[in-house]
Coordinates of C-alpha atoms in Angstrom, one line a residue:
Chain A
X1 CA -48.7 4.8 35.5
X2 CA -51.2 2.7 37.5
X3 CA -53.5 5.6 38.4
X4 CA -53.8 6.7 34.8
X5 CA -54.7 3.2 33.7
X6 CA -57.2 2.6 36.4
X7 CA -59.2 5.7 35.6
X8 CA -58.8 6.6 32.0
X9 CA -58.9 3.0 30.9
X10 CA -56.4 3.6 28.2
X11 CA -55.4 -0.1 28.5
X12 CA -58.6 -1.4 29.9
X13 CA -61.6 -3.1 28.4
X14 CA -64.8 -1.0 28.6
X15 CA -68.2 -2.4 28.3
X16 CA -71.8 -1.2 28.6
X17 CA -74.5 -3.2 30.3
X18 CA -78.2 -2.8 29.4
X19 CA -79.9 -3.7 32.7
X20 CA -83.6 -3.7 32.2
X21 CA -83.4 -0.8 29.8
X22 CA -80.9 1.5 31.6
X23 CA -77.2 1.7 30.4
X24 CA -74.3 1.3 32.8
X25 CA -70.8 1.8 31.5
X26 CA -67.9 0.1 33.4
X27 CA -64.8 -1.9 32.8
X28 CA -64.4 -5.7 32.6
X29 CA -62.0 -5.5 35.5
X30 CA -64.6 -4.0 37.8
X31 CA -67.1 -6.8 37.0
X32 CA -64.5 -9.5 37.4
X33 CA -61.8 -8.5 40.0
X34 CA -63.6 -7.5 43.2
X35 CA -65.7 -10.7 43.6
X36 CA -64.0 -13.2 41.3
X37 CA -66.2 -16.1 42.4
X38 CA -69.5 -14.4 41.7
X39 CA -71.7 -15.4 38.8
X40 CA -71.3 -11.8 37.4
X41 CA -67.5 -12.3 37.3
X42 CA -68.0 -15.6 35.5
X43 CA -70.3 -14.0 32.9
X44 CA -67.7 -11.4 31.9
X45 CA -64.4 -13.1 32.7
X46 CA -63.6 -14.0 29.2
X47 CA -64.6 -12.2 26.1
X48 CA -67.4 -13.8 24.1
X49 CA -67.4 -17.1 26.0
X50 CA -70.8 -16.9 27.6
X51 CA -72.5 -15.7 24.5
X52 CA -74.1 -12.8 26.3
X53 CA -76.7 -11.2 24.0
X54 CA -76.1 -7.5 23.1
X55 CA -78.5 -4.8 22.0
X56 CA -78.2 -2.8 18.9
X57 CA -75.7 -0.4 20.6
X58 CA -73.5 -3.3 21.8
X59 CA -74.7 -3.2 25.4
X60 CA -75.0 -6.6 27.1
X61 CA -78.6 -7.4 28.0
X62 CA -79.5 -8.4 31.5
X63 CA -83.1 -8.8 32.5
X64 CA -82.9 -7.3 36.0
X65 CA -83.7 -4.1 38.0
X66 CA -81.4 -1.1 37.1
X67 CA -82.3 0.8 40.2
X68 CA -81.1 -1.9 42.6
X69 CA -78.1 -2.8 40.5
X70 CA -76.6 0.7 40.9
X71 CA -75.2 0.2 44.5
X72 CA -74.0 -3.2 43.5
X73 CA -71.8 -1.8 40.7
X74 CA -70.5 0.9 43.1
X75 CA -69.6 -1.8 45.6
X76 CA -67.6 -3.6 42.9
X77 CA -65.9 -0.3 42.0
X78 CA -64.7 0.6 45.5
X79 CA -65.7 -2.1 48.0
X80 CA -68.1 0.1 50.1
X81 CA -71.8 -0.6 50.5
X82 CA -73.4 2.8 50.2
X83 CA -77.1 3.0 49.7
X84 CA -79.3 6.1 49.6
X85 CA -82.2 6.8 52.0
X86 CA -85.4 5.5 50.6
X87 CA -83.9 2.7 48.5
X88 CA -85.3 -0.6 49.7
X89 CA -82.4 -2.8 50.9
X90 CA -84.4 -5.9 50.1
X91 CA -84.2 -4.8 46.4
X92 CA -80.4 -4.6 46.5
X93 CA -80.2 -8.0 48.4
X94 CA -82.3 -9.6 45.7
X95 CA -79.9 -8.5 43.0
X96 CA -76.8 -9.4 45.0
X97 CA -78.1 -12.9 45.4
X98 CA -79.0 -13.1 41.7
X99 CA -75.5 -12.1 40.6
X100 CA -74.0 -14.5 43.2
X101 CA -72.1 -11.8 45.1
X102 CA -72.1 -13.7 48.4
X103 CA -70.1 -11.4 50.6
X104 CA -72.3 -8.4 49.7
X105 CA -75.5 -10.4 50.2
X106 CA -74.4 -11.4 53.7
X107 CA -73.5 -7.9 54.7
X108 CA -76.9 -6.7 53.4
X109 CA -78.7 -9.3 55.4
X110 CA -77.1 -8.1 58.5
X111 CA -77.8 -4.4 57.6
X112 CA -81.5 -5.3 57.0
X113 CA -81.8 -7.1 60.3
X114 CA -80.2 -4.1 62.1
X115 CA -82.1 -1.4 60.3
X116 CA -85.6 -2.7 61.0
X117 CA -87.2 -3.2 64.4
X118 CA -88.2 -6.9 64.8
X119 CA -91.9 -6.2 64.2
X120 CA -91.3 -4.4 60.8
X121 CA -90.1 -7.1 58.4
X122 CA -92.3 -6.1 55.5
X123 CA -91.2 -6.2 51.9
X124 CA -92.1 -2.5 51.7
X125 CA -89.3 -0.4 53.2
Chain B
X1 CA -66.8 40.4 28.5
X2 CA -65.9 38.1 31.3
X3 CA -69.5 37.1 32.2
X4 CA -70.2 36.1 28.6
X5 CA -67.1 34.0 28.4
X6 CA -67.8 32.3 31.7
X7 CA -71.3 31.2 30.8
X8 CA -71.6 30.8 27.1
X9 CA -68.2 29.4 26.7
X10 CA -67.7 31.0 23.4
X11 CA -63.9 30.9 24.1
X12 CA -63.9 27.9 26.4
X13 CA -63.2 24.3 26.0
X14 CA -66.3 22.2 26.5
X15 CA -66.2 18.5 27.2
X16 CA -68.5 15.7 28.2
X17 CA -67.8 13.0 30.8
X18 CA -69.4 9.6 30.7
X19 CA -69.4 8.7 34.4
X20 CA -70.6 5.1 34.7
X21 CA -73.0 5.6 31.8
X22 CA -74.5 9.1 32.5
X23 CA -73.3 12.1 30.6
X24 CA -72.1 15.3 32.3
X25 CA -71.3 18.4 30.2
X26 CA -68.9 20.9 31.6
X27 CA -65.8 23.0 30.8
X28 CA -62.2 22.1 31.1
X29 CA -61.8 25.1 33.3
X30 CA -64.3 23.8 35.9
X31 CA -62.5 20.5 36.2
X32 CA -59.0 22.1 36.4
X33 CA -59.3 25.5 38.1
X34 CA -61.1 25.1 41.5
X35 CA -58.9 22.3 42.8
X36 CA -55.7 22.5 40.7
X37 CA -53.9 19.8 42.8
X38 CA -56.6 17.2 42.5
X39 CA -56.2 14.1 40.4
X40 CA -59.2 15.2 38.4
X41 CA -57.5 18.4 37.5
X42 CA -54.4 16.5 36.5
X43 CA -56.4 14.2 34.2
X44 CA -57.9 17.1 32.2
X45 CA -55.2 19.8 32.5
X46 CA -53.8 19.3 29.1
X47 CA -55.5 18.0 26.0
X48 CA -54.8 14.5 25.1
X49 CA -51.9 14.0 27.5
X50 CA -53.4 11.4 29.7
X51 CA -54.9 9.4 26.9
X52 CA -58.3 9.3 28.6
X53 CA -60.5 6.9 26.6
X54 CA -63.6 8.3 24.9
X55 CA -66.9 6.6 24.0
X56 CA -68.4 6.7 20.5
X57 CA -69.9 10.2 21.2
X58 CA -66.5 11.6 22.4
X59 CA -67.4 11.6 26.1
X60 CA -64.5 10.7 28.4
X61 CA -65.1 7.4 30.1
X62 CA -64.7 7.2 33.9
X63 CA -65.8 4.1 35.8
X64 CA -67.4 5.7 38.8
X65 CA -70.8 6.5 40.3
X66 CA -72.7 9.2 38.4
X67 CA -75.1 9.9 41.3
X68 CA -72.4 10.8 43.8
X69 CA -70.3 12.7 41.2
X70 CA -73.1 15.3 40.7
X71 CA -72.5 17.3 43.9
X72 CA -68.8 17.1 43.3
X73 CA -69.1 18.7 39.9
X74 CA -71.4 21.4 41.4
X75 CA -68.7 22.1 44.0
X76 CA -66.1 22.6 41.3
X77 CA -68.5 25.0 39.5
X78 CA -69.3 27.3 42.5
X79 CA -67.3 26.2 45.5
X80 CA -70.4 25.2 47.7
X81 CA -71.0 21.8 49.1
X82 CA -74.8 21.3 48.5
X83 CA -76.2 17.9 48.8
X84 CA -79.9 16.8 48.7
X85 CA -81.7 15.1 51.5
X86 CA -81.5 11.3 51.1
X87 CA -78.2 11.3 49.3
X88 CA -75.7 9.3 51.3
X89 CA -72.8 11.6 52.2
X90 CA -70.5 8.6 52.4
X91 CA -71.1 8.1 48.7
X92 CA -70.0 11.6 47.9
X93 CA -66.9 11.3 50.2
X94 CA -65.9 8.1 48.4
X95 CA -65.9 10.0 45.0
X96 CA -64.1 13.0 46.5
X97 CA -61.3 10.8 47.7
X98 CA -61.1 8.9 44.4
X99 CA -60.8 12.1 42.4
X100 CA -58.3 13.5 44.9
X101 CA -60.2 16.6 45.9
X102 CA -58.8 16.8 49.4
X103 CA -60.4 20.0 50.7
X104 CA -63.9 18.7 49.7
X105 CA -63.1 15.3 51.3
X106 CA -62.2 16.9 54.6
X107 CA -65.3 19.1 54.7
X108 CA -67.4 16.0 54.0
X109 CA -65.8 14.1 56.8
X110 CA -66.7 16.9 59.2
X111 CA -70.2 17.0 57.9
X112 CA -70.6 13.2 58.3
X113 CA -69.4 13.3 61.8
X114 CA -71.8 16.2 62.7
X115 CA -74.8 14.9 60.9
X116 CA -74.9 11.5 62.6
X117 CA -75.3 10.7 66.2
X118 CA -72.2 8.7 67.5
X119 CA -74.1 5.4 67.6
X120 CA -75.2 5.6 64.0
X121 CA -72.1 5.2 61.8
X122 CA -73.6 2.7 59.4
X123 CA -72.7 2.8 55.7
X124 CA -76.4 3.0 55.1
X125 CA -77.5 6.6 55.5
Chain C
X1 CA -105.6 33.3 19.7
X2 CA -103.5 34.1 22.7
X3 CA -103.9 30.8 24.5
X4 CA -102.9 28.9 21.4
X5 CA -99.8 30.9 20.8
X6 CA -98.7 30.7 24.5
X7 CA -98.9 26.9 24.5
X8 CA -98.3 25.5 21.2
X9 CA -95.7 28.0 20.3
X10 CA -96.8 28.2 16.7
X11 CA -95.4 31.7 16.5
X12 CA -92.8 31.4 19.2
X13 CA -89.1 30.7 19.3
X14 CA -88.3 27.4 20.9
X15 CA -84.8 26.6 22.1
X16 CA -83.1 23.9 24.1
X17 CA -80.6 24.4 26.9
X18 CA -78.0 21.8 27.7
X19 CA -77.5 22.5 31.4
X20 CA -74.6 20.4 32.6
X21 CA -75.6 17.5 30.3
X22 CA -79.4 17.5 30.7
X23 CA -81.7 19.1 28.1
X24 CA -84.4 21.6 28.9
X25 CA -86.8 22.7 26.2
X26 CA -88.5 26.1 26.6
X27 CA -89.3 29.3 24.7
X28 CA -87.2 32.4 24.3
X29 CA -90.1 34.3 25.8
X30 CA -90.0 32.3 29.1
X31 CA -86.3 33.0 29.5
X32 CA -86.6 36.7 28.7
X33 CA -90.0 38.0 29.8
X34 CA -90.5 37.1 33.4
X35 CA -87.3 38.6 34.8
X36 CA -86.1 41.0 32.0
X37 CA -83.2 42.4 34.0
X38 CA -81.7 39.0 34.8
X39 CA -78.5 37.9 33.3
X40 CA -80.3 34.9 31.8
X41 CA -82.7 37.3 30.0
X42 CA -79.7 39.2 28.7
X43 CA -78.1 36.0 27.4
X44 CA -81.1 35.0 25.3
X45 CA -82.8 38.4 24.5
X46 CA -81.5 38.6 21.0
X47 CA -80.7 35.8 18.7
X48 CA -77.0 35.0 18.2
X49 CA -75.8 38.2 19.9
X50 CA -74.0 36.6 22.9
X51 CA -72.4 33.9 20.9
X52 CA -73.7 31.2 23.2
X53 CA -72.0 28.0 22.3
X54 CA -74.3 25.1 21.1
X55 CA -73.8 21.4 21.3
X56 CA -74.1 19.1 18.3
X57 CA -77.9 19.0 18.6
X58 CA -78.1 22.8 18.7
X59 CA -78.7 23.0 22.5
X60 CA -77.1 26.0 24.2
X61 CA -74.4 24.9 26.6
X62 CA -74.4 26.2 30.2
X63 CA -72.0 24.8 32.8
X64 CA -74.4 24.6 35.8
X65 CA -76.4 22.1 37.8
X66 CA -79.5 20.7 35.9
X67 CA -81.2 19.6 39.1
X68 CA -81.3 23.0 40.8
X69 CA -82.1 24.8 37.5
X70 CA -85.4 22.9 37.1
X71 CA -87.4 25.0 39.7
X72 CA -85.9 28.2 38.3
X73 CA -87.2 27.4 34.8
X74 CA -90.7 26.6 36.3
X75 CA -90.6 30.0 38.2
X76 CA -89.9 31.7 34.9
X77 CA -92.8 29.9 33.3
X78 CA -95.5 30.7 35.9
X79 CA -94.1 32.9 38.6
X80 CA -94.4 30.5 41.5
X81 CA -91.5 29.1 43.6
X82 CA -92.3 25.4 43.9
X83 CA -89.7 23.1 45.2
X84 CA -90.0 19.4 46.1
X85 CA -89.2 18.0 49.5
X86 CA -85.6 16.9 49.7
X87 CA -84.3 19.4 47.2
X88 CA -81.7 21.6 48.9
X89 CA -82.9 25.2 48.8
X90 CA -79.3 26.4 48.9
X91 CA -78.7 24.7 45.6
X92 CA -81.6 26.6 44.0
X93 CA -80.4 29.9 45.5
X94 CA -76.9 29.3 44.1
X95 CA -78.4 29.0 40.6
X96 CA -80.8 32.0 41.1
X97 CA -77.8 34.2 42.0
X98 CA -75.7 32.9 39.1
X99 CA -78.4 33.7 36.6
X100 CA -79.0 37.0 38.2
X101 CA -82.7 36.4 39.0
X102 CA -82.7 38.8 42.0
X103 CA -86.3 38.7 43.0
X104 CA -86.2 34.9 43.1
X105 CA -83.0 34.9 45.1
X106 CA -84.5 37.2 47.7
X107 CA -87.5 35.0 48.2
X108 CA -85.4 31.9 48.5
X109 CA -83.2 33.6 51.1
X110 CA -86.4 34.3 53.2
X111 CA -87.6 30.8 52.7
X112 CA -84.3 29.3 53.8
X113 CA -84.2 31.5 56.9
X114 CA -87.8 30.4 57.8
X115 CA -87.4 26.7 57.0
X116 CA -84.4 26.1 59.2
X117 CA -84.2 26.5 62.9
X118 CA -81.4 29.0 63.8
X119 CA -79.0 26.3 64.9
X120 CA -79.2 24.3 61.7
X121 CA -77.6 26.5 59.0
X122 CA -75.5 23.7 57.4
X123 CA -75.0 23.5 53.7
X124 CA -76.5 20.0 53.8
X125 CA -80.2 20.3 53.8
Chain D
X1 CA -76.5 -24.4 30.9
X2 CA -79.7 -23.1 32.5
X3 CA -78.1 -20.2 34.3
X4 CA -76.4 -18.9 31.2
X5 CA -79.7 -19.0 29.3
X6 CA -81.6 -17.3 32.0
X7 CA -79.3 -14.3 32.2
X8 CA -77.6 -13.8 29.0
X9 CA -80.6 -14.7 27.0
X10 CA -78.6 -16.3 24.3
X11 CA -81.6 -18.4 23.4
X12 CA -84.3 -16.1 24.7
X13 CA -86.5 -13.5 23.1
X14 CA -85.8 -10.0 24.2
X15 CA -88.2 -7.1 23.8
X16 CA -88.5 -3.5 24.8
X17 CA -91.6 -1.9 26.1
X18 CA -92.3 1.9 25.7
X19 CA -94.4 2.5 28.8
X20 CA -95.6 6.1 28.6
X21 CA -92.3 7.2 27.0
X22 CA -89.8 5.3 29.2
X23 CA -88.1 2.1 27.8
X24 CA -88.0 -1.1 29.7
X25 CA -86.0 -4.0 28.3
X26 CA -86.9 -7.5 29.4
X27 CA -87.6 -11.0 28.0
X28 CA -90.8 -12.4 26.7
X29 CA -90.4 -15.2 29.3
X30 CA -90.5 -12.7 32.2
X31 CA -93.7 -11.1 30.9
X32 CA -95.4 -14.5 30.3
X33 CA -94.2 -17.1 32.8
X34 CA -94.6 -15.7 36.3
X35 CA -98.3 -14.8 36.0
X36 CA -99.5 -16.7 33.0
X37 CA -103.2 -15.8 33.5
X38 CA -102.6 -12.0 33.5
X39 CA -103.6 -9.8 30.7
X40 CA -99.9 -8.8 30.3
X41 CA -99.0 -12.4 29.7
X42 CA -101.8 -12.7 27.1
X43 CA -100.5 -9.7 25.3
X44 CA -97.0 -11.1 24.8
X45 CA -97.6 -14.8 24.8
X46 CA -97.3 -15.2 21.1
X47 CA -95.4 -13.1 18.7
X48 CA -97.3 -10.7 16.6
X49 CA -100.7 -12.1 17.6
X50 CA -102.2 -9.1 19.4
X51 CA -100.9 -6.6 17.0
X52 CA -99.3 -4.5 19.7
X53 CA -98.2 -1.3 18.1
X54 CA -94.5 -0.5 18.1
X55 CA -92.6 2.8 18.1
X56 CA -89.9 3.7 15.6
X57 CA -87.3 1.8 17.6
X58 CA -89.4 -1.3 17.8
X59 CA -90.5 -0.9 21.4
X60 CA -94.1 -2.0 22.2
X61 CA -96.3 1.0 23.1
X62 CA -98.3 0.9 26.3
X63 CA -100.1 4.0 27.5
X64 CA -99.5 3.7 31.2
X65 CA -97.2 5.1 34.0
X66 CA -93.5 4.0 33.8
X67 CA -92.8 4.9 37.4
X68 CA -95.4 2.5 38.9
X69 CA -94.7 -0.2 36.3
X70 CA -91.1 -0.6 37.5
X71 CA -91.8 -2.7 40.7
X72 CA -94.3 -4.7 38.7
X73 CA -91.7 -5.8 36.2
X74 CA -89.3 -6.6 39.1
X75 CA -92.0 -8.7 40.6
X76 CA -92.4 -10.6 37.4
X77 CA -88.6 -11.1 37.3
X78 CA -88.1 -12.6 40.8
X79 CA -91.5 -12.8 42.6
X80 CA -90.8 -10.3 45.3
X81 CA -92.8 -7.1 45.9
X82 CA -90.2 -4.5 46.6
X83 CA -91.1 -0.9 46.6
X84 CA -89.0 2.1 47.5
X85 CA -90.0 4.6 50.2
X86 CA -91.9 7.5 48.8
X87 CA -93.5 5.5 46.0
X88 CA -97.3 5.6 46.4
X89 CA -98.5 2.0 46.7
X90 CA -101.9 3.0 45.2
X91 CA -100.0 3.8 42.0
X92 CA -98.5 0.3 41.8
X93 CA -101.9 -1.2 42.6
X94 CA -103.5 0.7 39.8
X95 CA -101.0 -0.7 37.3
X96 CA -101.3 -4.3 38.8
X97 CA -105.0 -4.2 38.2
X98 CA -104.7 -2.7 34.8
X99 CA -102.3 -5.5 33.6
X100 CA -104.5 -8.1 35.4
X101 CA -101.8 -9.4 37.7
X102 CA -104.3 -10.6 40.4
X103 CA -102.0 -12.1 42.9
X104 CA -99.9 -9.0 43.1
X105 CA -102.9 -6.7 43.3
X106 CA -104.2 -8.7 46.3
X107 CA -100.9 -8.5 48.1
X108 CA -100.7 -4.8 47.5
X109 CA -104.2 -4.3 48.9
X110 CA -103.1 -6.0 52.1
X111 CA -99.9 -4.0 52.3
X112 CA -101.9 -0.7 51.7
X113 CA -104.3 -1.6 54.5
X114 CA -101.5 -2.4 56.9
X115 CA -99.2 0.5 56.0
X116 CA -101.8 3.2 56.7
X117 CA -103.6 4.0 59.9
X118 CA -107.4 3.7 59.4
X119 CA -107.9 7.5 59.4
X120 CA -105.3 8.1 56.6
X121 CA -106.8 6.6 53.4
X122 CA -106.1 9.5 51.1
X123 CA -104.9 9.0 47.5
X124 CA -101.9 11.0 48.4
X125 CA -99.3 8.8 50.1
Chain E
X1 CA -111.7 -6.7 21.2
X2 CA -111.9 -3.6 23.4
X3 CA -109.1 -4.5 25.8
X4 CA -106.7 -5.1 22.9
X5 CA -107.5 -1.8 21.3
X6 CA -107.2 0.1 24.6
X7 CA -103.8 -1.2 25.4
X8 CA -101.9 -2.1 22.3
X9 CA -103.3 0.8 20.4
X10 CA -103.5 -1.1 17.2
X11 CA -106.3 1.2 16.1
X12 CA -105.4 4.2 18.2
X13 CA -103.6 7.4 17.5
X14 CA -100.3 7.6 19.4
X15 CA -98.5 10.8 20.0
X16 CA -95.5 12.0 22.0
X17 CA -95.4 15.2 24.0
X18 CA -92.1 17.0 24.6
X19 CA -92.9 18.7 28.0
X20 CA -90.0 21.0 28.9
X21 CA -87.5 18.5 27.4
X22 CA -88.9 15.2 28.6
X23 CA -90.8 12.9 26.3
X24 CA -94.2 11.4 27.3
X25 CA -95.9 8.9 25.0
X26 CA -99.6 8.5 25.1
X27 CA -102.7 8.3 23.0
X28 CA -104.9 11.1 21.6
X29 CA -107.8 9.4 23.4
X30 CA -106.2 9.8 26.8
X31 CA -105.6 13.5 26.3
X32 CA -109.1 14.1 24.9
X33 CA -111.6 11.7 26.5
X34 CA -111.3 11.9 30.3
X35 CA -111.6 15.7 30.6
X36 CA -113.2 16.7 27.3
X37 CA -113.7 20.4 28.3
X38 CA -110.1 20.9 29.3
X39 CA -107.7 23.1 27.3
X40 CA -105.5 20.1 26.8
X41 CA -108.4 18.2 25.2
X42 CA -109.0 21.1 22.9
X43 CA -105.4 21.3 21.9
X44 CA -105.3 17.6 20.8
X45 CA -108.9 17.0 19.8
X46 CA -108.4 17.2 16.1
X47 CA -105.3 16.5 14.2
X48 CA -103.3 19.5 13.0
X49 CA -105.9 22.1 13.9
X50 CA -104.2 24.0 16.6
X51 CA -100.9 24.1 14.8
X52 CA -99.0 22.7 17.8
X53 CA -95.3 22.9 17.1
X54 CA -93.3 19.7 17.0
X55 CA -89.7 19.0 17.6
X56 CA -87.4 17.2 15.2
X57 CA -88.6 13.8 16.4
X58 CA -92.3 14.8 15.9
X59 CA -93.0 15.3 19.6
X60 CA -95.4 18.2 20.4
X61 CA -93.7 21.0 22.3
X62 CA -95.2 22.3 25.5
X63 CA -93.2 24.8 27.7
X64 CA -94.2 23.4 31.1
X65 CA -92.8 21.2 33.9
X66 CA -92.4 17.5 33.1
X67 CA -92.1 16.5 36.7
X68 CA -95.5 17.9 37.7
X69 CA -97.2 16.8 34.5
X70 CA -96.6 13.1 35.2
X71 CA -99.4 12.6 37.8
X72 CA -101.7 14.6 35.5
X73 CA -101.2 12.3 32.6
X74 CA -101.7 9.3 34.9
X75 CA -105.0 10.9 36.1
X76 CA -106.1 11.2 32.5
X77 CA -105.2 7.5 32.0
X78 CA -107.2 6.0 34.9
X79 CA -109.0 8.8 36.8
X80 CA -107.1 8.5 40.1
X81 CA -105.0 11.2 41.6
X82 CA -101.9 9.4 42.8
X83 CA -98.9 11.5 43.8
X84 CA -95.6 10.3 45.4
X85 CA -94.3 11.5 48.7
X86 CA -92.0 14.5 48.3
X87 CA -93.7 15.8 45.2
X88 CA -95.1 19.3 45.9
X89 CA -98.9 19.3 45.4
X90 CA -98.7 23.0 44.5
X91 CA -96.6 22.1 41.5
X92 CA -99.3 19.6 40.2
X93 CA -102.0 22.1 40.9
X94 CA -100.2 24.8 38.9
X95 CA -100.1 22.4 35.8
X96 CA -103.7 21.3 36.3
X97 CA -104.8 24.9 36.2
X98 CA -102.6 25.6 33.2
X99 CA -104.1 22.8 31.2
X100 CA -107.6 23.7 32.3
X101 CA -108.4 20.4 34.0
X102 CA -110.9 21.9 36.4
X103 CA -112.1 18.8 38.3
X104 CA -108.5 17.7 39.1
X105 CA -107.6 21.3 40.2
X106 CA -110.5 21.3 42.6
X107 CA -109.5 18.0 44.1
X108 CA -105.9 19.1 44.5
X109 CA -107.0 22.2 46.3
X110 CA -108.9 20.2 48.8
X111 CA -106.0 17.8 49.2
X112 CA -103.6 20.7 49.8
X113 CA -105.9 22.2 52.4
X114 CA -106.2 18.9 54.2
X115 CA -102.5 17.9 54.0
X116 CA -101.1 21.1 55.6
X117 CA -101.8 22.4 59.0
X118 CA -103.2 26.0 58.7
X119 CA -100.0 27.7 59.7
X120 CA -97.9 25.9 57.0
X121 CA -99.1 27.4 53.7
X122 CA -95.7 27.9 52.2
X123 CA -94.9 27.3 48.6
X124 CA -92.2 25.0 49.7
X125 CA -93.7 21.6 50.5

């Protein structure tokens, strides 16, 4: 059934990303389906095409911030932007732009504009 | 004795979940007993029926957020909804819905409605 | 000398707990001496009596929350209740009760009553 | 293409730092290019020149704080100073000075002066 | 040169501490030089004299809180007391006293007195 396949991944392609030293396990479908035009989707659309380098455990190496990548991966999983208190939105925006996830970047820009009073546009949340 | 079995698991079935790259160790009974109608309970009710995929350490792979799964697992352990300051309730709700834990999802919806003033229903806690 | 033994554990019995997937290293004496009547003390008082199940690294498996266990272990080490801002006291209380550490549970109940205004007794800190 | 090389590192030189016990994976280019006059850049400019000591996994050992190094590495990746709420800016400044990243240290000093009222210059954020 | 030795440790003695289950990598010189009269300095002044017990990876076992040890190790590295928001100062004080780092304990006591209003001397920050 569909639900079983979605969750347990019995027919899906699992991969692990090594983002700046922290490991994230997900499916190729999560990286590719939600935002098919993003650079991240392009990187993982087809197996072994981009020549992504892997660490000794087989995790794909990406030289970016693990902390700010976390809400981005969740967004790709379920489509919601959910960010904890205390996490700097500018950090998430920076990663969204880097990975070319345009729709997410635009929503974050609006959220940043709304969450700060005009006089408080510092890079330090 | 009962207490010994509950805690030390000498007669119980231990398993480890790999949720998005973080490992959670628990018992099959925790996943199955508290919310027997949930999708999570169905996934782990019987050994090797759903064909859940396992990583190289034998942990069951689930492509979801580890951070927001943590209070859900605690809820299944003891029946209380206990969430730290700064953790976005919407993130926990999203996981509760995904795993089909209906009673928890309903309680979280009430808590979200009560914890925010009406004008502050942003996805960013 | 006493100090040497206390710290370096040259004559003590070290053990590792796997609480919900996170490892805590401590001594048998910490688990047993401070609250000798607790269930936790009973579990670890004598070697291999309770049949506590161990993971593949030899860590004793306990199906509870690692986050809220941390201040409990510190309490057993030095007798102080010290909890960070943002950690939900109800979560620590739940673990104190589970492990049968009565004196700690009572002090936490008083702290919870004092730290919240009467109208704010929600499970969400 | 350029983008592919930047991200997947198929032609780049990956290395892992062991900062005070936590592992950070990055590229030599990140450490060397953004602030070429810093001490950190000097340490990693050329392979095996400084004789940096490595741990048993091959990670380069540096006896400093991992927590406050994190925003510094992000700064070297994308040029933005982005720091979460609750992280003490003085801790990041201390590391910026240690690694000789002068431009970052100066910006942090300004941010610290602006973020605190004059009467609140304590080392505890 | 001096700078090279300080950082890369090519001539220094690296060791790893297992504090309550979390690993901290540092140099013998950091533990011994900044506060030479502390108990911690005595424990690690000379190799293999105290008979500190090691785990299977060779890390020295100490049965204390890893979370509150972190700012103490940073203090020994650079001489500054820098503590994040939300970390209970009483937890750091407890470790400073345990390891016999007197000057740090005194400064923390002053900071605790100054940071709380007189009526708020609870163990819960």
